[in-house]
GROMACS .gro file of N, CA and C in nm:
model
  444
    1SER      N    1   3.355   0.371  -4.605
    1SER     CA    2   3.359   0.301  -4.733
    1SER      C    3   3.504   0.285  -4.775
    2SER      N    4   3.534   0.176  -4.841
    2SER     CA    5   3.671   0.153  -4.883
    2SER      C    6   3.677   0.142  -5.034
    3THR      N    7   3.796   0.163  -5.087
    3THR     CA    8   3.817   0.156  -5.230
    3THR      C    9   3.927   0.057  -5.258
    4SER      N   10   3.927   0.002  -5.376
    4SER     CA   11   4.032  -0.093  -5.412
    4SER      C   12   4.136  -0.022  -5.497
    5ASN      N   13   4.261  -0.047  -5.470
    5ASN     CA   14   4.370   0.010  -5.548
    5ASN      C   15   4.427  -0.103  -5.632
    6SER      N   16   4.398  -0.100  -5.762
    6SER     CA   17   4.440  -0.209  -5.849
    6SER      C   18   4.592  -0.212  -5.869
    7THR      N   19   4.660  -0.100  -5.848
    7THR     CA   20   4.804  -0.097  -5.867
    7THR      C   21   4.873  -0.194  -5.772
    8TYR      N   22   4.832  -0.200  -5.648
    8TYR     CA   23   4.896  -0.286  -5.550
    8TYR      C   24   4.807  -0.398  -5.502
    9GLY      N   25   4.681  -0.403  -5.550
    9GLY     CA   26   4.592  -0.514  -5.517
    9GLY      C   27   4.559  -0.525  -5.370
   10VAL      N   28   4.551  -0.412  -5.300
   10VAL     CA   29   4.514  -0.415  -5.159
   10VAL      C   30   4.398  -0.320  -5.138
   11THR      N   31   4.334  -0.332  -5.024
   11THR     CA   32   4.221  -0.246  -4.993
   11THR      C   33   4.270  -0.116  -4.933
   12SER      N   34   4.213  -0.006  -4.978
   12SER     CA   35   4.245   0.124  -4.922
   12SER      C   36   4.128   0.169  -4.838
   13SER      N   37   4.157   0.237  -4.729
   13SER     CA   38   4.051   0.287  -4.645
   13SER      C   39   4.081   0.431  -4.609
   14GLY      N   40   3.984   0.497  -4.551
   14GLY     CA   41   4.001   0.636  -4.510
   14GLY      C   42   4.079   0.644  -4.381
   15THR      N   43   4.045   0.742  -4.298
   15THR     CA   44   4.115   0.765  -4.172
   15THR      C   45   4.105   0.643  -4.084
   16SER      N   46   4.215   0.607  -4.024
   16SER     CA   47   4.218   0.488  -3.940
   16SER      C   48   4.207   0.526  -3.794
   17PRO      N   49   4.166   0.431  -3.711
   17PRO     CA   50   4.157   0.459  -3.568
   17PRO      C   51   4.294   0.490  -3.510
   18GLY      N   52   4.296   0.575  -3.412
   18GLY     CA   53   4.422   0.606  -3.345
   18GLY      C   54   4.510   0.705  -3.419
   19ALA      N   55   4.456   0.772  -3.521
   19ALA     CA   56   4.537   0.864  -3.601
   19ALA      C   57   4.589   0.981  -3.518
   20GLU      N   58   4.522   1.011  -3.407
   20GLU     CA   59   4.562   1.126  -3.326
   20GLU      C   60   4.675   1.093  -3.228
   21ARG      N   61   4.711   0.964  -3.213
   21ARG     CA   62   4.816   0.924  -3.121
   21ARG      C   63   4.950   0.986  -3.157
   22GLU      N   64   5.032   1.006  -3.056
   22GLU     CA   65   5.167   1.058  -3.078
   22GLU      C   66   5.248   0.957  -3.159
   23LYS      N   67   5.324   1.006  -3.255
   23LYS     CA   68   5.404   0.920  -3.343
   23LYS      C   69   5.552   0.935  -3.312
   24SER      N   70   5.627   0.833  -3.344
   24SER     CA   71   5.772   0.836  -3.337
   24SER      C   72   5.822   0.851  -3.479
   25VAL      N   73   5.873   0.967  -3.514
   25VAL     CA   74   5.916   0.995  -3.650
   25VAL      C   75   6.061   0.951  -3.667
   26ARG      N   76   6.088   0.878  -3.776
   26ARG     CA   77   6.223   0.831  -3.804
   26ARG      C   78   6.308   0.947  -3.856
   27SER      N   79   6.431   0.952  -3.811
   27SER     CA   80   6.524   1.053  -3.860
   27SER      C   81   6.651   0.982  -3.907
   28PRO      N   82   6.740   1.055  -3.978
   28PRO     CA   83   6.863   0.992  -4.027
   28PRO      C   84   6.949   0.934  -3.915
   29GLU      N   85   6.938   0.986  -3.792
   29GLU     CA   86   7.019   0.938  -3.682
   29GLU      C   87   6.964   0.810  -3.621
   30ASP      N   88   6.836   0.778  -3.647
   30ASP     CA   89   6.775   0.658  -3.589
   30ASP      C   90   6.837   0.534  -3.650
   31PRO      N   91   6.862   0.432  -3.568
   31PRO     CA   92   6.911   0.305  -3.624
   31PRO      C   93   6.800   0.239  -3.703
   32LEU      N   94   6.838   0.160  -3.800
   32LEU     CA   95   6.739   0.084  -3.876
   32LEU      C   96   6.678  -0.021  -3.785
   33ASP      N   97   6.552  -0.054  -3.812
   33ASP     CA   98   6.486  -0.160  -3.737
   33ASP      C   99   6.563  -0.290  -3.754
   34PRO      N  100   6.559  -0.377  -3.655
   34PRO     CA  101   6.628  -0.505  -3.668
   34PRO      C  102   6.567  -0.591  -3.778
   35ALA      N  103   6.645  -0.683  -3.829
   35ALA     CA  104   6.601  -0.782  -3.929
   35ALA      C  105   6.530  -0.721  -4.048
   36PRO      N  106   6.595  -0.626  -4.120
   36PRO     CA  107   6.527  -0.559  -4.229
   36PRO      C  108   6.488  -0.651  -4.343
   37SER      N  109   6.551  -0.764  -4.357
   37SER     CA  110   6.516  -0.848  -4.471
   37SER      C  111   6.431  -0.968  -4.433
   38GLY      N  112   6.375  -0.969  -4.314
   38GLY     CA  113   6.287  -1.080  -4.280
   38GLY      C  114   6.233  -1.069  -4.140
   39GLY      N  115   6.113  -1.118  -4.122
   39GLY     CA  116   6.052  -1.126  -3.990
   39GLY      C  117   6.033  -0.992  -3.925
   40LEU      N  118   6.020  -0.996  -3.795
   40LEU     CA  119   5.998  -0.875  -3.716
   40LEU      C  120   6.106  -0.862  -3.611
   41GLY      N  121   6.228  -0.896  -3.649
   41GLY     CA  122   6.340  -0.881  -3.558
   41GLY      C  123   6.333  -0.975  -3.439
   42GLY      N  124   6.256  -1.082  -3.451
   42GLY     CA  125   6.245  -1.177  -3.343
   42GLY      C  126   6.151  -1.132  -3.233
   43ALA      N  127   6.096  -1.010  -3.244
   43ALA     CA  128   6.006  -0.961  -3.141
   43ALA      C  129   5.871  -1.030  -3.154
   44ASP      N  130   5.817  -1.075  -3.043
   44ASP     CA  131   5.685  -1.138  -3.046
   44ASP      C  132   5.581  -1.029  -3.029
   45LEU      N  133   5.515  -0.996  -3.139
   45LEU     CA  134   5.413  -0.892  -3.134
   45LEU      C  135   5.277  -0.951  -3.098
   46GLY      N  136   5.264  -1.082  -3.098
   46GLY     CA  137   5.142  -1.146  -3.053
   46GLY      C  138   5.020  -1.121  -3.139
   47GLY      N  139   5.036  -1.080  -3.263
   47GLY     CA  140   4.922  -1.057  -3.350
   47GLY      C  141   4.964  -1.042  -3.494
   48ALA      N  142   4.867  -1.028  -3.580
   48ALA     CA  143   4.894  -1.021  -3.723
   48ALA      C  144   4.915  -0.878  -3.770
   49LEU      N  145   5.003  -0.864  -3.870
   49LEU     CA  146   5.025  -0.736  -3.934
   49LEU      C  147   4.947  -0.732  -4.064
   50GLU      N  148   4.896  -0.615  -4.099
   50GLU     CA  149   4.826  -0.596  -4.226
   50GLU      C  150   4.873  -0.463  -4.283
   51ILE      N  151   4.901  -0.462  -4.414
   51ILE     CA  152   4.944  -0.339  -4.481
   51ILE      C  153   4.841  -0.303  -4.585
   52ARG      N  154   4.807  -0.175  -4.591
   52ARG     CA  155   4.711  -0.125  -4.688
   52ARG      C  156   4.771  -0.004  -4.760
   53ASP      N  157   4.737   0.008  -4.888
   53ASP     CA  158   4.772   0.128  -4.964
   53ASP      C  159   4.653   0.222  -4.955
   54ASN      N  160   4.665   0.326  -4.876
   54ASN     CA  161   4.560   0.427  -4.863
   54ASN      C  162   4.587   0.532  -4.971
   55ALA      N  163   4.539   0.505  -5.091
   55ALA     CA  164   4.567   0.590  -5.207
   55ALA      C  165   4.511   0.731  -5.189
   56GLU      N  166   4.399   0.744  -5.121
   56GLU     CA  167   4.340   0.878  -5.098
   56GLU      C  168   4.434   0.967  -5.019
   57GLU      N  169   4.511   0.908  -4.927
   57GLU     CA  170   4.606   0.984  -4.844
   57GLU      C  171   4.749   0.972  -4.895
   58SER      N  172   4.770   0.900  -5.005
   58SER     CA  173   4.903   0.877  -5.063
   58SER      C  174   5.001   0.821  -4.960
   59ARG      N  175   4.959   0.711  -4.898
   59ARG     CA  176   5.047   0.648  -4.800
   59ARG      C  177   5.012   0.501  -4.782
   60PHE      N  178   5.115   0.424  -4.749
   60PHE     CA  179   5.096   0.287  -4.706
   60PHE      C  180   5.079   0.292  -4.556
   61GLU      N  181   4.987   0.213  -4.504
   61GLU     CA  182   4.963   0.208  -4.361
   61GLU      C  183   4.980   0.064  -4.314
   62ILE      N  184   5.040   0.048  -4.197
   62ILE     CA  185   5.057  -0.085  -4.140
   62ILE      C  186   4.977  -0.093  -4.010
   63PHE      N  187   4.903  -0.202  -3.998
   63PHE     CA  188   4.815  -0.223  -3.884
   63PHE      C  189   4.860  -0.346  -3.806
   64PHE      N  190   4.855  -0.336  -3.675
   64PHE     CA  191   4.884  -0.446  -3.585
   64PHE      C  192   4.760  -0.468  -3.500
   65GLU      N  193   4.701  -0.587  -3.511
   65GLU     CA  194   4.578  -0.619  -3.439
   65GLU      C  195   4.472  -0.512  -3.462
   66GLY      N  196   4.460  -0.466  -3.588
   66GLY     CA  197   4.357  -0.370  -3.625
   66GLY      C  198   4.387  -0.225  -3.596
   67ARG      N  199   4.500  -0.196  -3.534
   67ARG     CA  200   4.537  -0.059  -3.498
   67ARG      C  201   4.650  -0.011  -3.589
   68ARG      N  202   4.634   0.107  -3.648
   68ARG     CA  203   4.742   0.159  -3.732
   68ARG      C  204   4.860   0.195  -3.644
   69VAL      N  205   4.978   0.137  -3.678
   69VAL     CA  206   5.098   0.158  -3.599
   69VAL      C  207   5.211   0.223  -3.679
   70GLY      N  208   5.188   0.247  -3.808
   70GLY     CA  209   5.291   0.311  -3.888
   70GLY      C  210   5.240   0.346  -4.026
   71LEU      N  211   5.319   0.429  -4.094
   71LEU     CA  212   5.283   0.469  -4.229
   71LEU      C  213   5.407   0.509  -4.307
   72ALA      N  214   5.394   0.504  -4.439
   72ALA     CA  215   5.499   0.550  -4.530
   72ALA      C  216   5.429   0.637  -4.635
   73GLN      N  217   5.460   0.765  -4.632
   73GLN     CA  218   5.399   0.863  -4.722
   73GLN      C  219   5.472   0.858  -4.856
   74TYR      N  220   5.395   0.872  -4.965
   74TYR     CA  221   5.455   0.870  -5.098
   74TYR      C  222   5.391   0.972  -5.190
   75ARG      N  223   5.461   1.001  -5.300
   75ARG     CA  224   5.407   1.077  -5.413
   75ARG      C  225   5.419   0.986  -5.533
   76LEU      N  226   5.309   0.964  -5.601
   76LEU     CA  227   5.308   0.877  -5.717
   76LEU      C  228   5.298   0.961  -5.843
   77GLN      N  229   5.392   0.937  -5.934
   77GLN     CA  230   5.393   1.002  -6.065
   77GLN      C  231   5.406   0.892  -6.168
   78PRO      N  232   5.373   0.918  -6.293
   78PRO     CA  233   5.383   0.812  -6.394
   78PRO      C  234   5.522   0.747  -6.393
   79GLY      N  235   5.525   0.616  -6.365
   79GLY     CA  236   5.648   0.540  -6.369
   79GLY      C  237   5.739   0.555  -6.249
   80ARG      N  238   5.697   0.632  -6.147
   80ARG     CA  239   5.785   0.651  -6.032
   80ARG      C  240   5.709   0.678  -5.904
   81MET      N  241   5.765   0.629  -5.794
   81MET     CA  242   5.711   0.656  -5.662
   81MET      C  243   5.821   0.720  -5.578
   82SER      N  244   5.791   0.837  -5.524
   82SER     CA  245   5.882   0.904  -5.432
   82SER      C  246   5.837   0.872  -5.290
   83LEU      N  247   5.920   0.802  -5.215
   83LEU     CA  248   5.891   0.770  -5.075
   83LEU      C  249   5.950   0.882  -4.991
   84ILE      N  250   5.863   0.957  -4.922
   84ILE     CA  251   5.907   1.082  -4.861
   84ILE      C  252   5.908   1.083  -4.708
   85HIS      N  253   5.839   0.989  -4.644
   85HIS     CA  254   5.833   0.994  -4.498
   85HIS      C  255   5.787   0.859  -4.443
   86THR      N  256   5.850   0.815  -4.336
   86THR     CA  257   5.812   0.692  -4.268
   86THR      C  258   5.802   0.721  -4.119
   87GLU      N  259   5.698   0.668  -4.055
   87GLU     CA  260   5.686   0.683  -3.910
   87GLU      C  261   5.619   0.560  -3.850
   88THR      N  262   5.651   0.534  -3.723
   88THR     CA  263   5.587   0.427  -3.649
   88THR      C  264   5.548   0.479  -3.512
   89ASP      N  265   5.450   0.415  -3.450
   89ASP     CA  266   5.413   0.450  -3.314
   89ASP      C  267   5.528   0.416  -3.220
   90ALA      N  268   5.546   0.497  -3.118
   90ALA     CA  269   5.656   0.477  -3.023
   90ALA      C  270   5.648   0.341  -2.955
   91ASP      N  271   5.528   0.291  -2.929
   91ASP     CA  272   5.517   0.164  -2.855
   91ASP      C  273   5.552   0.040  -2.937
   92VAL      N  274   5.575   0.055  -3.067
   92VAL     CA  275   5.619  -0.059  -3.149
   92VAL      C  276   5.754  -0.032  -3.216
   93ALA      N  277   5.816   0.080  -3.183
   93ALA     CA  278   5.945   0.115  -3.242
   93ALA      C  279   6.048   0.008  -3.210
   94GLY      N  280   6.137  -0.018  -3.307
   94GLY     CA  281   6.244  -0.114  -3.287
   94GLY      C  282   6.206  -0.259  -3.307
   95ARG      N  283   6.086  -0.284  -3.357
   95ARG     CA  284   6.040  -0.422  -3.377
   95ARG      C  285   6.031  -0.461  -3.524
   96GLY      N  286   6.087  -0.378  -3.613
   96GLY     CA  287   6.088  -0.413  -3.755
   96GLY      C  288   5.964  -0.373  -3.832
   97ILE      N  289   5.875  -0.298  -3.768
   97ILE     CA  290   5.750  -0.257  -3.833
   97ILE      C  291   5.779  -0.171  -3.955
   98ALA      N  292   5.864  -0.071  -3.940
   98ALA     CA  293   5.896   0.019  -4.052
   98ALA      C  294   5.965  -0.058  -4.165
   99SER      N  295   6.052  -0.150  -4.131
   99SER     CA  296   6.120  -0.230  -4.233
   99SER      C  297   6.020  -0.317  -4.310
  100HIS      N  298   5.927  -0.376  -4.239
  100HIS     CA  299   5.824  -0.458  -4.302
  100HIS      C  300   5.742  -0.373  -4.400
  101LEU      N  301   5.706  -0.253  -4.358
  101LEU     CA  302   5.628  -0.161  -4.439
  101LEU      C  303   5.704  -0.118  -4.565
  102ILE      N  304   5.830  -0.083  -4.550
  102ILE     CA  305   5.910  -0.038  -4.665
  102ILE      C  306   5.937  -0.153  -4.761
  103ARG      N  307   5.963  -0.271  -4.707
  103ARG     CA  308   5.982  -0.388  -4.792
  103ARG      C  309   5.857  -0.411  -4.878
  104TYR      N  310   5.739  -0.397  -4.820
  104TYR     CA  311   5.613  -0.411  -4.892
  104TYR      C  312   5.604  -0.309  -5.006
  105ALA      N  313   5.636  -0.183  -4.975
  105ALA     CA  314   5.629  -0.077  -5.076
  105ALA      C  315   5.729  -0.104  -5.190
  106LEU      N  316   5.851  -0.142  -5.155
  106LEU     CA  317   5.953  -0.167  -5.257
  106LEU      C  318   5.918  -0.290  -5.341
  107ASP      N  319   5.867  -0.393  -5.279
  107ASP     CA  320   5.827  -0.512  -5.356
  107ASP      C  321   5.713  -0.477  -5.452
  108GLY      N  322   5.620  -0.393  -5.409
  108GLY     CA  323   5.512  -0.348  -5.497
  108GLY      C  324   5.565  -0.269  -5.615
  109CYS      N  325   5.663  -0.183  -5.590
  109CYS     CA  326   5.724  -0.106  -5.699
  109CYS      C  327   5.793  -0.200  -5.798
  110ARG      N  328   5.862  -0.299  -5.747
  110ARG     CA  329   5.929  -0.395  -5.835
  110ARG      C  330   5.826  -0.467  -5.922
  111THR      N  331   5.720  -0.515  -5.862
  111THR     CA  332   5.616  -0.588  -5.935
  111THR      C  333   5.554  -0.501  -6.045
  112GLN      N  334   5.536  -0.373  -6.017
  112GLN     CA  335   5.473  -0.283  -6.113
  112GLN      C  336   5.572  -0.218  -6.210
  113GLY      N  337   5.701  -0.240  -6.190
  113GLY     CA  338   5.802  -0.177  -6.275
  113GLY      C  339   5.813  -0.027  -6.250
  114THR      N  340   5.788   0.012  -6.126
  114THR     CA  341   5.790   0.154  -6.088
  114THR      C  342   5.925   0.190  -6.027
  115ALA      N  343   5.984   0.299  -6.073
  115ALA     CA  344   6.110   0.347  -6.016
  115ALA      C  345   6.085   0.405  -5.877
  116VAL      N  346   6.187   0.399  -5.792
  116VAL     CA  347   6.177   0.449  -5.655
  116VAL      C  348   6.272   0.566  -5.636
  117TYR      N  349   6.221   0.673  -5.577
  117TYR     CA  350   6.302   0.788  -5.538
  117TYR      C  351   6.295   0.795  -5.385
  118PRO      N  352   6.399   0.749  -5.315
  118PRO     CA  353   6.395   0.737  -5.169
  118PRO      C  354   6.433   0.866  -5.095
  119TYR      N  355   6.344   0.963  -5.093
  119TYR     CA  356   6.371   1.088  -5.023
  119TYR      C  357   6.373   1.069  -4.872
  120CYS      N  358   6.298   0.974  -4.821
  120CYS     CA  359   6.294   0.945  -4.677
  120CYS      C  360   6.426   0.883  -4.632
  121PRO      N  361   6.489   0.937  -4.528
  121PRO     CA  362   6.616   0.882  -4.480
  121PRO      C  363   6.605   0.735  -4.438
  122PHE      N  364   6.494   0.695  -4.381
  122PHE     CA  365   6.477   0.556  -4.340
  122PHE      C  366   6.476   0.465  -4.463
  123VAL      N  367   6.405   0.505  -4.567
  123VAL     CA  368   6.398   0.425  -4.690
  123VAL      C  369   6.537   0.414  -4.754
  124ARG      N  370   6.610   0.526  -4.759
  124ARG     CA  371   6.748   0.522  -4.812
  124ARG      C  372   6.833   0.424  -4.734
  125GLY      N  373   6.826   0.430  -4.602
  125GLY     CA  374   6.903   0.339  -4.518
  125GLY      C  375   6.863   0.195  -4.539
  126TYR      N  376   6.734   0.171  -4.557
  126TYR     CA  377   6.686   0.035  -4.582
  126TYR      C  378   6.743  -0.018  -4.714
  127ILE      N  379   6.742   0.066  -4.817
  127ILE     CA  380   6.795   0.024  -4.948
  127ILE      C  381   6.946   0.004  -4.940
  128GLU      N  382   7.018   0.090  -4.866
  128GLU     CA  383   7.162   0.072  -4.848
  128GLU      C  384   7.193  -0.063  -4.784
  129LYS      N  385   7.113  -0.101  -4.686
  129LYS     CA  386   7.135  -0.225  -4.613
  129LYS      C  387   7.086  -0.348  -4.690
  130ASN      N  388   6.990  -0.328  -4.776
  130ASN     CA  389   6.929  -0.437  -4.854
  130ASN      C  390   6.952  -0.406  -5.001
  131ARG      N  391   7.074  -0.431  -5.047
  131ARG     CA  392   7.119  -0.388  -5.180
  131ARG      C  393   7.037  -0.446  -5.295
  132GLU      N  394   6.960  -0.549  -5.271
  132GLU     CA  395   6.877  -0.606  -5.378
  132GLU      C  396   6.770  -0.508  -5.426
  133TYR      N  397   6.751  -0.396  -5.354
  133TYR     CA  398   6.653  -0.296  -5.395
  133TYR      C  399   6.716  -0.176  -5.467
  134VAL      N  400   6.849  -0.166  -5.471
  134VAL     CA  401   6.916  -0.052  -5.535
  134VAL      C  402   6.872  -0.036  -5.680
  135ASP      N  403   6.850  -0.146  -5.750
  135ASP     CA  404   6.813  -0.137  -5.891
  135ASP      C  405   6.680  -0.067  -5.914
  136LEU      N  406   6.598  -0.051  -5.810
  136LEU     CA  407   6.471   0.022  -5.825
  136LEU      C  408   6.493   0.173  -5.838
  137VAL      N  409   6.608   0.220  -5.789
  137VAL     CA  410   6.642   0.363  -5.798
  137VAL      C  411   6.714   0.382  -5.931
  138PRO      N  412   6.663   0.471  -6.016
  138PRO     CA  413   6.727   0.492  -6.147
  138PRO      C  414   6.875   0.526  -6.133
  139PRO      N  415   6.960   0.467  -6.217
  139PRO     CA  416   7.104   0.489  -6.208
  139PRO      C  417   7.144   0.636  -6.209
  140ASP      N  418   7.073   0.718  -6.286
  140ASP     CA  419   7.112   0.860  -6.297
  140ASP      C  420   7.082   0.941  -6.171
  141VAL      N  421   7.006   0.887  -6.075
  141VAL     CA  422   6.977   0.961  -5.952
  141VAL      C  423   7.030   0.891  -5.826
  142ARG      N  424   7.092   0.776  -5.841
  142ARG     CA  425   7.142   0.702  -5.724
  142ARG      C  426   7.242   0.784  -5.642
  143GLY      N  427   7.331   0.856  -5.711
  143GLY     CA  428   7.429   0.939  -5.642
  143GLY      C  429   7.364   1.046  -5.556
  144ARG      N  430   7.256   1.102  -5.603
  144ARG     CA  431   7.183   1.204  -5.528
  144ARG      C  432   7.132   1.150  -5.394
  145PHE      N  433   7.104   1.019  -5.392
  145PHE     CA  434   7.053   0.956  -5.270
  145PHE      C  435   7.162   0.878  -5.195
  146GLY      N  436   7.287   0.892  -5.236
  146GLY     CA  437   7.396   0.822  -5.170
  146GLY      C  438   7.396   0.673  -5.194
  147LEU      N  439   7.341   0.631  -5.308
  147LEU     CA  440   7.331   0.489  -5.341
  147LEU      C  441   7.413   0.452  -5.463
  148GLY      N  442   7.515   0.531  -5.495
  148GLY     CA  443   7.595   0.509  -5.613
  148GLY      C  444   7.679   0.385  -5.611
   0.00000   0.00000   0.00000
């Protein structure tokens, strides 16, 4: 059974297929995915991407041809979203999947007027590279995240 999340206007679902697969976890040393502000880095993935807010698990999930290939874990508090972890499957790493997912999350925060606390190193790097999102991080905490 699925539930609707009115905050982001997407369908949320429970456990997705392939959840047991080995993941490629992003670290501060990992390069950012190509083309963070558009497309999928020119990589032909040969199928459609779909992003869902799985509110029950407090994470955004990205699906490629019906298979979950990445996620972004968050903590939601009144007026703020803390993005704490991003990961993608190893077989799609480097194709802009994580960037697409984070852009979706940040755009949703902007639409809802929600502040962003980028604890995840990948999210911080994405915001550093795409300065149009810096304003989502409250000015009094930007220095803490290296976004001053």
